[in-house]
Amino acid sequence: MKRKGYLDFFGKLAVIFIILASLTSMGQSNIKNPIYLNPDQPIEKRVKDLLTRMTLEEKIGQMCQFSVFTEKYGKLVKGGKVGSFLNVLGAENTNKIQRIALEQSRLKIPLIFGFDVIHGYRTIFPIPLAEAATWNPQLVEKAASISALEATSAGIDWTFAPMVDIARDPRWGRIAEGFGEDPYLASVFSAAKVRGFQGKELSNPFTLVACLKHFVAYGAAEGGRDYNTSEVSERTLRNVYLPPFKAGVEAGAGTLMSAFNEISGIPASGNRHTLTEILRDEWKFDGFVVSDWGSIAELIPHGFAEDSAHAAKEAVIAGVDMDMEGRIYISNLLQLVKDGKIPEEVIDKAVSRILRIKFRAGLFEHPYTKIDQSKSIMLCKEHLQTAREEVRESLVLLKNEGNLLPLRKDIKSLAVIGPLADNQADLLGTWAGRGVAEDVVPIIKGIRNKVSGATKVYYAKGCNIDDTSTNGFDEALNIARKAAMVLLVVGESADMSGEAHSRAFLDLPGVQKDLIQAIYTTGTPTIVLILTGRPLSISWVKKNIKAILLCWHPGVQGGNGIADVLFGDYNPSGRLPVSFPRTIGQIPIYYNHKNTGRPPKENIRWTSKYIDIPWTPLFPFGYGESYTSFEYSNLQIKPKETGSNKEIRVSVDVKNTGDRRGEEVVQLYIHDLFGSVTRPVKELKGFKKISLKPGEKKTVNFIITPEKLAFYDRNMNFVVEPGTFDVMVGKSSENIQLTGSFEIIGDQ
Ligand code: NOJ
């Protein structure tokens, strides 16, 4: 017994010892192999695990982003006090900094590197407004995936794109960066760009985390003046400005950027209603929000925050998770939490969202970028080919009287004139990533590559883009007189659009209009090519020049893509994603406006119009000509009446009645005739770009889902109201070919 007791005692001791030892070793292996570093664990578990290990300082560190790395940031990275850098480029550079985070910081949390990859990294595609003019989301998605491939090969993990701000004011320079005036079209492109950047698997090292910006109503800047106040009702916010963001969130965008502007009194970067109530509570977005550059600090000049501590508090409580180059979070959050002014849970939530995206992006598994891979990727043949396809699909044939276009390749002589004809830098457009002017194919080169050996190509610059000198006119006139045809390449420089580049006038800058008028007097047939980052008011050109091709800022393959269209190797298929005003006095002008109680009527004075110009735009939304013609017939709407939650199916036959292959953008609009709140006269609800051989006919099908009929009603509910809906199918918002209607009965 005794002996047994003795053994028992030692036996128990041994068991206790073994348990203790194994507990200790478990503890150690947990430290060595924590859950958050284990890729086999679910992301949410990893986030939680990591969060429990972080000090408050380290948590706040994740919420801070700085621009460009300098040695002084090394210490912060070591201390775990930085979550992200922007504008650090090149795998050597990003790897070097990442190594500090991974080898010298306590918890080894990888940094995320962001950059504005807006319409290309090195292979620069047409500006986003031009991409929208392709009405080809698959192509734009492909271009975004190419941009992701190039940018990630240079160490970038995250792009501040797409910009999905609806813009109804072409004075606003940033109209160039978005998809135009229509919520539906912009939503389609928002989702396409997100899919392109993020790919099927965000954890794939060649995908970029997308960032929908600028949340929200930034494009509603009063007077089109950048950063200006936006006065937008809740209903307009929801019906017009929010849908492209929602579409991007539904496509899986990892991040959003809070905007600079205020929204009816509450700055977007301190706006809990938009950032939390709508984005997180309603839409269930679980990624993170980064501020715009210094936009938290700007809560002070907005008059919304008293000082920087107040600004930090407003922003973090509103739902801004990361402070871009503002230094407001790094200098204030710690004290605010210590003083009990911000609960630590608020910080925890913000940090969890940031970590979640870092995990989803696979940064813990592949924090570094392979050196040397980028050389073979940048500007490779396939990328340039896609860029060329995007250029030609983005060009909008605004006028082609007498079929001046396409040109014969064996034309006897051509006078190529204008400040943008032999230009490279401006073709890149605004926010051109790491684009290099020398990569750009100038328009004159594209033309020279295309014409026959016998064609004589003369060139004269004529004038600069934006000064008053007419010294070059004589030379231009000389070559215009001796050539069979003039190609006049005019427009805006790249830096006339984009951030902080709003214009009060929308005319061709400098003396370019005078140059066109001078050339016109020679009587030589003239084609005007317009390069621009925004709609311009070009009434004189429209009235007097026989052929006009809108080329936007087309990027590196500009010259080749434009020449493809000029010489008929590609039949133009671009359509306007935004209305062109006759004059600035008409702004804002957009196709999906309300009817008013006195809709404009010709010859009836007391209706809503101007006494000095027509009320209609110069070129309407959806407009663009082709070298062939299309005929629409057989509009079918099924069912014509529905009382339940059914879809409406619409079909139409479209035939190519011309003599060359062409692509038509078949557009479907609806009009909800009567509602508890007024409805726009027309709303785009579907489009299809189809290719037809001469004589070929295709049936195009659309589905109108209940969601497409719904809107925010008198009580701010998103509903379909019973009643009659007109259906309009056609070639543009003005050129409607066929109409019909259907009825929604009872509750939907
Ligand atoms: C300010 C711009 O508004 C935003 O669009 C951009 O992403 C950031 N700067 C970072 O460059």
Coordinates of N, CA and C in Angstrom, one line a residue, residues 548-731:
I548 N -15.4 64.3 -88.1 CA -14.8 64.5 -86.8 C -14.6 63.2 -86.1
L549 N -13.4 62.9 -85.6 CA -13.2 61.7 -84.9 C -12.7 62.1 -83.5
L550 N -13.4 61.6 -82.5 CA -13.0 61.9 -81.1 C -12.1 60.8 -80.6
C551 N -10.9 61.2 -80.2 CA -9.8 60.2 -79.9 C -9.5 60.2 -78.4
W552 N -10.0 61.1 -77.6 CA -9.7 61.2 -76.2 C -8.2 61.3 -76.0
H553 N -7.7 60.9 -74.8 CA -6.2 60.7 -74.7 C -6.0 59.2 -74.7
P554 N -5.4 58.7 -75.8 CA -5.5 57.3 -76.1 C -4.4 56.4 -75.6
G555 N -3.3 56.9 -75.0 CA -2.3 56.1 -74.4 C -1.2 55.7 -75.5
V556 N -0.5 54.6 -75.1 CA 0.8 54.3 -75.9 C 0.5 53.9 -77.3
Q557 N -0.7 53.3 -77.5 CA -0.9 52.8 -78.9 C -1.8 53.7 -79.7
G558 N -1.9 55.0 -79.2 CA -2.7 56.0 -79.9 C -2.6 56.0 -81.4
G559 N -1.4 56.2 -81.8 CA -1.2 56.4 -83.3 C -1.6 55.2 -84.1
N560 N -1.3 54.0 -83.6 CA -1.7 52.8 -84.3 C -3.2 52.6 -84.3
G561 N -3.9 52.8 -83.2 CA -5.3 52.5 -83.1 C -6.1 53.6 -83.9
I562 N -5.6 54.8 -83.9 CA -6.3 55.9 -84.6 C -6.1 55.6 -86.1
A563 N -4.9 55.2 -86.5 CA -4.7 54.9 -88.0 C -5.6 53.8 -88.4
D564 N -5.8 52.8 -87.6 CA -6.6 51.6 -87.9 C -8.0 52.1 -88.3
V565 N -8.5 53.1 -87.5 CA -9.9 53.6 -87.8 C -9.9 54.5 -89.0
L566 N -8.9 55.4 -89.1 CA -8.8 56.4 -90.2 C -8.8 55.7 -91.6
F567 N -8.1 54.5 -91.6 CA -7.9 53.8 -92.9 C -8.8 52.6 -93.1
G568 N -9.8 52.5 -92.2 CA -10.8 51.5 -92.3 C -10.4 50.1 -92.0
D569 N -9.3 49.9 -91.3 CA -9.0 48.5 -90.8 C -9.8 48.2 -89.6
Y570 N -10.4 49.2 -89.0 CA -11.4 48.9 -87.9 C -12.5 50.0 -88.1
N571 N -13.7 49.4 -88.1 CA -14.9 50.3 -88.2 C -15.3 50.9 -86.9
P572 N -15.3 52.2 -86.7 CA -15.5 52.8 -85.4 C -16.7 52.3 -84.7
S573 N -16.6 52.0 -83.4 CA -17.8 51.5 -82.6 C -17.9 52.2 -81.3
G574 N -17.1 53.2 -81.0 CA -17.2 53.9 -79.7 C -18.5 54.7 -79.6
R575 N -19.0 54.9 -78.4 CA -20.2 55.7 -78.2 C -19.9 56.6 -77.0
L576 N -20.5 57.7 -77.0 CA -20.2 58.7 -75.9 C -20.8 58.2 -74.5
P577 N -19.9 58.2 -73.5 CA -20.4 57.9 -72.2 C -20.8 59.1 -71.4
V578 N -20.9 60.2 -72.1 CA -21.2 61.5 -71.5 C -21.7 62.5 -72.6
S579 N -22.6 63.4 -72.2 CA -23.1 64.3 -73.2 C -22.1 65.4 -73.5
F580 N -22.1 65.9 -74.7 CA -21.2 67.0 -75.1 C -22.1 68.3 -75.1
P581 N -21.8 69.3 -74.3 CA -22.7 70.5 -74.3 C -22.4 71.3 -75.5
R582 N -23.3 72.1 -75.9 CA -23.1 73.1 -77.0 C -22.2 74.2 -76.4
T583 N -22.5 74.6 -75.2 CA -21.7 75.6 -74.5 C -21.8 75.4 -73.0
I584 N -20.8 76.0 -72.3 CA -20.8 75.8 -70.8 C -22.1 76.3 -70.2
G585 N -22.8 77.2 -70.8 CA -24.1 77.6 -70.2 C -25.1 76.5 -70.0
Q586 N -24.9 75.4 -70.7 CA -25.9 74.3 -70.5 C -25.6 73.4 -69.4
I587 N -24.4 73.5 -68.8 CA -24.0 72.6 -67.8 C -24.7 72.8 -66.4
P588 N -25.2 71.8 -65.7 CA -25.0 70.4 -66.1 C -26.1 69.9 -67.1
I589 N -25.6 69.2 -68.0 CA -26.5 68.6 -69.1 C -26.2 67.1 -69.1
Y590 N -27.3 66.3 -69.0 CA -27.2 64.9 -69.0 C -28.5 64.3 -69.5
Y591 N -28.4 63.1 -70.1 CA -29.5 62.6 -70.8 C -30.6 62.1 -69.8
N592 N -30.2 61.6 -68.6 CA -31.2 61.0 -67.7 C -31.8 62.1 -66.8
H593 N -32.2 63.2 -67.3 CA -32.7 64.3 -66.5 C -34.2 64.1 -66.3
K594 N -34.8 65.0 -65.5 CA -36.3 64.9 -65.2 C -37.0 65.7 -66.3
N595 N -38.3 65.4 -66.3 CA -39.1 66.0 -67.4 C -39.4 67.5 -67.1
T596 N -39.6 67.8 -65.8 CA -40.1 69.1 -65.3 C -41.6 69.2 -65.6
G597 N -42.2 70.2 -65.0 CA -43.6 70.4 -65.3 C -43.9 71.1 -66.6
R598 N -42.8 71.6 -67.2 CA -42.9 72.2 -68.5 C -41.8 71.8 -69.4
P599 N -41.9 70.5 -69.9 CA -40.8 70.0 -70.7 C -40.6 70.9 -71.9
P600 N -39.4 71.0 -72.4 CA -39.1 71.9 -73.5 C -39.9 71.5 -74.8
K601 N -40.5 72.5 -75.4 CA -41.2 72.3 -76.7 C -40.8 73.3 -77.6
E602 N -40.5 72.9 -78.8 CA -40.2 73.8 -79.9 C -41.3 74.8 -80.1
N603 N -41.0 76.1 -80.3 CA -42.0 77.1 -80.6 C -43.0 77.4 -79.4
I604 N -42.8 76.8 -78.3 CA -43.7 77.2 -77.2 C -42.8 77.9 -76.1
R605 N -43.1 79.1 -75.9 CA -42.1 79.9 -75.2 C -42.0 79.5 -73.7
W606 N -43.2 79.3 -73.1 CA -43.1 79.1 -71.6 C -42.8 77.7 -71.2
T607 N -41.8 77.1 -71.9 CA -41.3 75.8 -71.5 C -39.9 75.9 -71.1
S608 N -39.4 74.8 -70.6 CA -38.0 74.8 -69.9 C -36.9 74.8 -71.0
K609 N -36.5 75.9 -71.4 CA -35.4 76.0 -72.4 C -34.7 77.3 -72.4
Y610 N -33.8 77.5 -73.3 CA -33.0 78.8 -73.4 C -33.6 79.6 -74.5
I611 N -33.4 81.0 -74.4 CA -33.9 81.8 -75.6 C -32.8 81.9 -76.6
D612 N -31.5 81.6 -76.2 CA -30.4 81.8 -77.2 C -29.8 80.6 -77.8
I613 N -30.0 79.4 -77.2 CA -29.5 78.2 -77.8 C -30.5 77.0 -77.6
P614 N -30.4 76.0 -78.4 CA -31.3 74.8 -78.1 C -31.0 74.2 -76.7
W615 N -32.0 73.5 -76.1 CA -31.8 72.9 -74.8 C -31.0 71.6 -74.9
T616 N -30.9 71.0 -76.2 CA -30.3 69.7 -76.3 C -28.8 69.8 -76.4
P617 N -28.1 68.7 -76.1 CA -26.7 68.7 -76.2 C -26.2 68.8 -77.7
L618 N -24.9 69.1 -77.8 CA -24.3 69.1 -79.1 C -24.2 67.6 -79.6
F619 N -23.7 66.7 -78.8 CA -23.7 65.3 -79.1 C -24.3 64.6 -77.8
P620 N -25.3 63.7 -78.0 CA -25.9 63.1 -76.8 C -25.2 61.9 -76.3
F621 N -25.5 61.5 -75.1 CA -25.0 60.3 -74.5 C -25.4 59.1 -75.4
G622 N -24.4 58.2 -75.5 CA -24.7 57.0 -76.3 C -24.4 57.2 -77.8
Y623 N -24.0 58.4 -78.2 CA -23.9 58.7 -79.7 C -22.6 58.2 -80.2
G624 N -22.6 57.8 -81.5 CA -21.4 57.5 -82.3 C -21.8 56.9 -83.6
E625 N -21.1 57.3 -84.7 CA -21.4 56.9 -86.0 C -20.6 55.7 -86.4
S626 N -20.9 55.1 -87.5 CA -20.1 53.9 -88.0 C -19.9 54.1 -89.5
Y627 N -19.0 53.3 -90.1 CA -18.9 53.3 -91.5 C -19.9 52.5 -92.2
T628 N -20.7 51.7 -91.4 CA -21.8 51.0 -92.0 C -23.1 51.5 -91.4
S629 N -24.2 50.8 -91.8 CA -25.5 51.3 -91.2 C -26.2 50.0 -90.6
F630 N -27.1 50.3 -89.6 CA -27.8 49.2 -89.0 C -29.3 49.5 -89.0
E631 N -30.0 48.4 -89.1 CA -31.5 48.6 -89.1 C -32.1 47.7 -88.0
Y632 N -33.0 48.4 -87.2 CA -33.6 47.7 -86.1 C -35.0 47.3 -86.4
S633 N -35.4 46.1 -86.0 CA -36.8 45.6 -86.2 C -37.2 44.6 -85.1
N634 N -38.5 44.4 -85.1 CA -39.0 43.3 -84.3 C -38.8 43.4 -82.8
L635 N -39.2 44.5 -82.3 CA -39.1 44.6 -80.8 C -40.1 43.7 -80.1
Q636 N -39.6 42.9 -79.2 CA -40.5 42.0 -78.5 C -40.3 42.3 -77.0
I637 N -41.4 42.4 -76.3 CA -41.3 42.6 -74.8 C -42.2 41.5 -74.1
K638 N -41.6 40.7 -73.3 CA -42.3 39.6 -72.7 C -42.0 39.5 -71.2
P639 N -42.9 39.3 -70.3 CA -44.3 39.5 -70.5 C -44.6 41.0 -70.5
K640 N -45.7 41.3 -71.1 CA -46.1 42.8 -71.2 C -46.7 43.3 -69.9
E641 N -47.2 42.3 -69.1 CA -47.8 42.6 -67.8 C -47.3 41.7 -66.8
T642 N -46.9 42.2 -65.7 CA -46.5 41.2 -64.6 C -46.9 41.8 -63.3
G643 N -47.4 40.9 -62.5 CA -47.9 41.3 -61.1 C -46.9 40.7 -60.1
S644 N -46.1 39.8 -60.5 CA -45.2 39.2 -59.5 C -43.8 39.7 -59.8
N645 N -42.9 39.1 -59.1 CA -41.5 39.5 -59.1 C -40.7 39.0 -60.4
K646 N -41.3 39.1 -61.6 CA -40.8 38.5 -62.7 C -39.8 39.4 -63.5
E647 N -39.0 38.8 -64.3 CA -38.1 39.6 -65.2 C -38.9 39.9 -66.5
I648 N -38.5 41.0 -67.1 CA -39.1 41.4 -68.4 C -38.0 41.1 -69.4
R649 N -38.4 40.3 -70.4 CA -37.4 40.0 -71.5 C -37.7 40.8 -72.7
V650 N -36.7 41.5 -73.2 CA -36.8 42.3 -74.4 C -35.9 41.8 -75.4
S651 N -36.4 41.7 -76.7 CA -35.4 41.3 -77.8 C -35.7 42.2 -79.0
V652 N -34.7 42.3 -79.8 CA -34.7 43.2 -81.0 C -33.8 42.6 -82.0
D653 N -34.2 42.7 -83.3 CA -33.3 42.2 -84.4 C -32.6 43.4 -84.9
V654 N -31.3 43.2 -85.1 CA -30.5 44.3 -85.7 C -29.7 43.7 -86.9
K655 N -29.8 44.5 -88.0 CA -29.2 44.0 -89.3 C -28.2 45.0 -89.8
N656 N -27.1 44.5 -90.3 CA -26.1 45.4 -90.9 C -26.5 45.6 -92.3
T657 N -26.9 46.8 -92.6 CA -27.5 47.1 -94.0 C -26.4 47.8 -94.9
G658 N -25.2 47.9 -94.4 CA -24.2 48.5 -95.2 C -23.3 47.5 -95.9
D659 N -22.1 48.0 -96.3 CA -21.3 47.0 -97.1 C -20.0 46.7 -96.4
R660 N -19.9 47.0 -95.1 CA -18.7 46.5 -94.4 C -19.1 46.0 -93.0
R661 N -18.2 45.2 -92.5 CA -18.4 44.6 -91.2 C -18.4 45.8 -90.2
G662 N -19.2 45.7 -89.1 CA -19.2 46.7 -88.1 C -19.8 46.3 -86.8
E663 N -19.5 47.0 -85.8 CA -20.0 46.7 -84.5 C -21.0 47.8 -84.1
E664 N -22.2 47.3 -83.6 CA -23.2 48.2 -83.2 C -23.4 48.1 -81.7
V665 N -23.6 49.2 -81.0 CA -23.9 49.2 -79.6 C -25.4 49.4 -79.4
V666 N -26.1 48.3 -79.2 CA -27.6 48.3 -79.1 C -27.9 48.7 -77.6
Q667 N -28.7 49.8 -77.5 CA -28.9 50.4 -76.2 C -30.4 50.3 -75.8
L668 N -30.6 49.9 -74.6 CA -32.0 49.7 -74.0 C -32.2 50.8 -72.9
Y669 N -33.2 51.6 -73.1 CA -33.6 52.6 -72.1 C -35.0 52.3 -71.7
I670 N -35.3 52.7 -70.4 CA -36.7 52.6 -70.0 C -37.1 54.0 -69.4
H671 N -38.4 54.2 -69.4 CA -38.9 55.4 -68.7 C -40.1 55.0 -67.8
D672 N -40.0 55.2 -66.6 CA -41.0 54.9 -65.6 C -41.9 56.1 -65.7
L673 N -43.1 56.0 -66.2 CA -43.9 57.2 -66.6 C -44.4 58.0 -65.4
F674 N -44.6 57.3 -64.3 CA -45.2 58.0 -63.1 C -44.8 57.3 -61.9
G675 N -44.4 58.1 -60.8 CA -43.9 57.5 -59.6 C -44.3 58.3 -58.4
S676 N -44.0 57.7 -57.2 CA -44.2 58.5 -56.0 C -43.2 59.6 -55.8
V677 N -42.1 59.5 -56.6 CA -41.2 60.6 -56.8 C -40.9 60.6 -58.3
T678 N -40.5 61.8 -58.8 CA -40.4 61.9 -60.3 C -39.2 61.0 -60.8
R679 N -39.4 60.5 -62.0 CA -38.4 59.6 -62.5 C -37.7 60.3 -63.8
P680 N -36.5 59.9 -64.1 CA -35.8 60.4 -65.3 C -36.6 60.1 -66.6
V681 N -36.4 61.0 -67.6 CA -37.1 60.7 -68.9 C -36.6 59.5 -69.6
K682 N -35.4 59.1 -69.2 CA -34.8 57.9 -69.8 C -33.7 57.4 -68.9
E683 N -33.6 56.1 -68.8 CA -32.5 55.5 -68.1 C -32.0 54.3 -68.8
L684 N -30.7 54.2 -69.0 CA -30.1 53.1 -69.7 C -30.2 51.9 -68.7
K685 N -30.6 50.8 -69.2 CA -30.8 49.6 -68.4 C -30.1 48.3 -69.0
G686 N -29.5 48.5 -70.2 CA -28.9 47.4 -70.8 C -28.2 47.9 -72.1
F687 N -27.1 47.2 -72.5 CA -26.5 47.4 -73.8 C -25.8 46.2 -74.2
K688 N -25.7 46.0 -75.5 CA -24.9 44.9 -76.1 C -24.1 45.4 -77.3
K689 N -22.8 45.1 -77.3 CA -22.0 45.4 -78.5 C -21.9 44.2 -79.4
I690 N -22.5 44.3 -80.6 CA -22.5 43.1 -81.4 C -21.7 43.4 -82.7
S691 N -21.2 42.4 -83.3 CA -20.4 42.5 -84.5 C -21.2 41.8 -85.7
L692 N -21.4 42.6 -86.7 CA -22.3 42.0 -87.8 C -21.5 42.2 -89.2
K693 N -21.6 41.1 -90.0 CA -21.1 41.2 -91.3 C -22.1 41.9 -92.2
P694 N -21.7 42.4 -93.4 CA -22.7 43.0 -94.2 C -23.9 42.1 -94.5
G695 N -25.1 42.6 -94.3 CA -26.3 41.8 -94.5 C -26.6 40.9 -93.4
E696 N -25.8 40.7 -92.4 CA -26.1 39.8 -91.3 C -27.1 40.4 -90.3
K697 N -27.9 39.5 -89.8 CA -28.9 40.0 -88.8 C -28.7 39.2 -87.5
K698 N -28.8 39.8 -86.4 CA -28.8 39.1 -85.1 C -29.9 39.5 -84.2
T699 N -30.4 38.6 -83.3 CA -31.3 39.0 -82.3 C -30.6 39.3 -81.0
V700 N -30.9 40.4 -80.5 CA -30.2 40.9 -79.2 C -31.2 40.8 -78.1
N701 N -30.8 40.1 -77.0 CA -31.7 39.9 -75.9 C -31.3 40.7 -74.7
F702 N -32.3 41.2 -74.0 CA -32.0 41.9 -72.7 C -32.9 41.4 -71.6
I703 N -32.5 41.4 -70.4 CA -33.3 41.1 -69.3 C -33.5 42.3 -68.4
I704 N -34.7 42.7 -68.1 CA -34.9 43.8 -67.2 C -35.3 43.1 -65.9
T705 N -34.4 43.1 -64.9 CA -34.7 42.5 -63.6 C -35.5 43.6 -62.8
P706 N -36.2 43.1 -61.7 CA -36.9 44.0 -60.9 C -35.9 45.1 -60.3
E707 N -34.7 44.7 -60.0 CA -33.7 45.6 -59.5 C -33.5 46.8 -60.4
K708 N -33.6 46.5 -61.7 CA -33.4 47.6 -62.7 C -34.5 48.6 -62.7
L709 N -35.7 48.1 -62.3 CA -36.9 49.0 -62.3 C -37.0 49.8 -61.0
A710 N -36.3 49.3 -60.0 CA -36.5 49.9 -58.6 C -35.8 51.2 -58.5
F711 N -36.2 52.0 -57.5 CA -35.6 53.3 -57.2 C -36.0 53.6 -55.8
Y712 N -35.4 54.7 -55.2 CA -35.7 55.1 -53.9 C -36.9 56.0 -53.9
D713 N -38.0 55.5 -53.3 CA -39.3 56.1 -53.4 C -39.5 57.2 -52.4
R714 N -40.7 57.7 -52.2 CA -41.0 58.8 -51.4 C -40.5 58.6 -49.9
N715 N -40.6 57.3 -49.5 CA -40.1 57.0 -48.1 C -38.7 56.4 -48.1
M716 N -38.0 56.6 -49.1 CA -36.6 56.1 -49.2 C -36.5 54.6 -49.2
N717 N -37.5 53.9 -49.6 CA -37.4 52.5 -49.8 C -37.0 52.2 -51.2
F718 N -36.3 51.1 -51.4 CA -35.9 50.7 -52.8 C -36.9 49.8 -53.3
V719 N -37.8 50.3 -54.2 CA -39.0 49.6 -54.6 C -39.2 49.7 -56.1
V720 N -40.0 48.7 -56.6 CA -40.5 48.8 -58.0 C -42.0 49.3 -57.8
E721 N -42.3 50.4 -58.3 CA -43.7 50.8 -58.2 C -44.5 50.4 -59.4
P722 N -45.8 49.9 -59.2 CA -46.6 49.5 -60.3 C -46.9 50.6 -61.2
G723 N -47.1 50.3 -62.5 CA -47.4 51.3 -63.5 C -46.8 51.0 -64.8
T724 N -46.9 51.9 -65.7 CA -46.4 51.7 -67.1 C -45.0 52.1 -67.3
F725 N -44.2 51.3 -68.0 CA -42.8 51.6 -68.3 C -42.7 51.6 -69.8
D726 N -42.1 52.7 -70.3 CA -41.8 52.7 -71.8 C -40.5 52.0 -72.0
V727 N -40.3 51.3 -73.1 CA -39.1 50.7 -73.4 C -38.6 51.4 -74.7
M728 N -37.4 51.8 -74.8 CA -36.8 52.4 -75.9 C -35.5 51.7 -76.3
V729 N -35.4 51.2 -77.6 CA -34.2 50.6 -78.0 C -33.7 51.4 -79.2
G730 N -32.4 51.6 -79.1 CA -31.8 52.4 -80.2 C -30.3 52.6 -80.2
K731 N -29.9 53.5 -81.0 CA -28.5 53.7 -81.3 C -27.8 54.7 -80.4

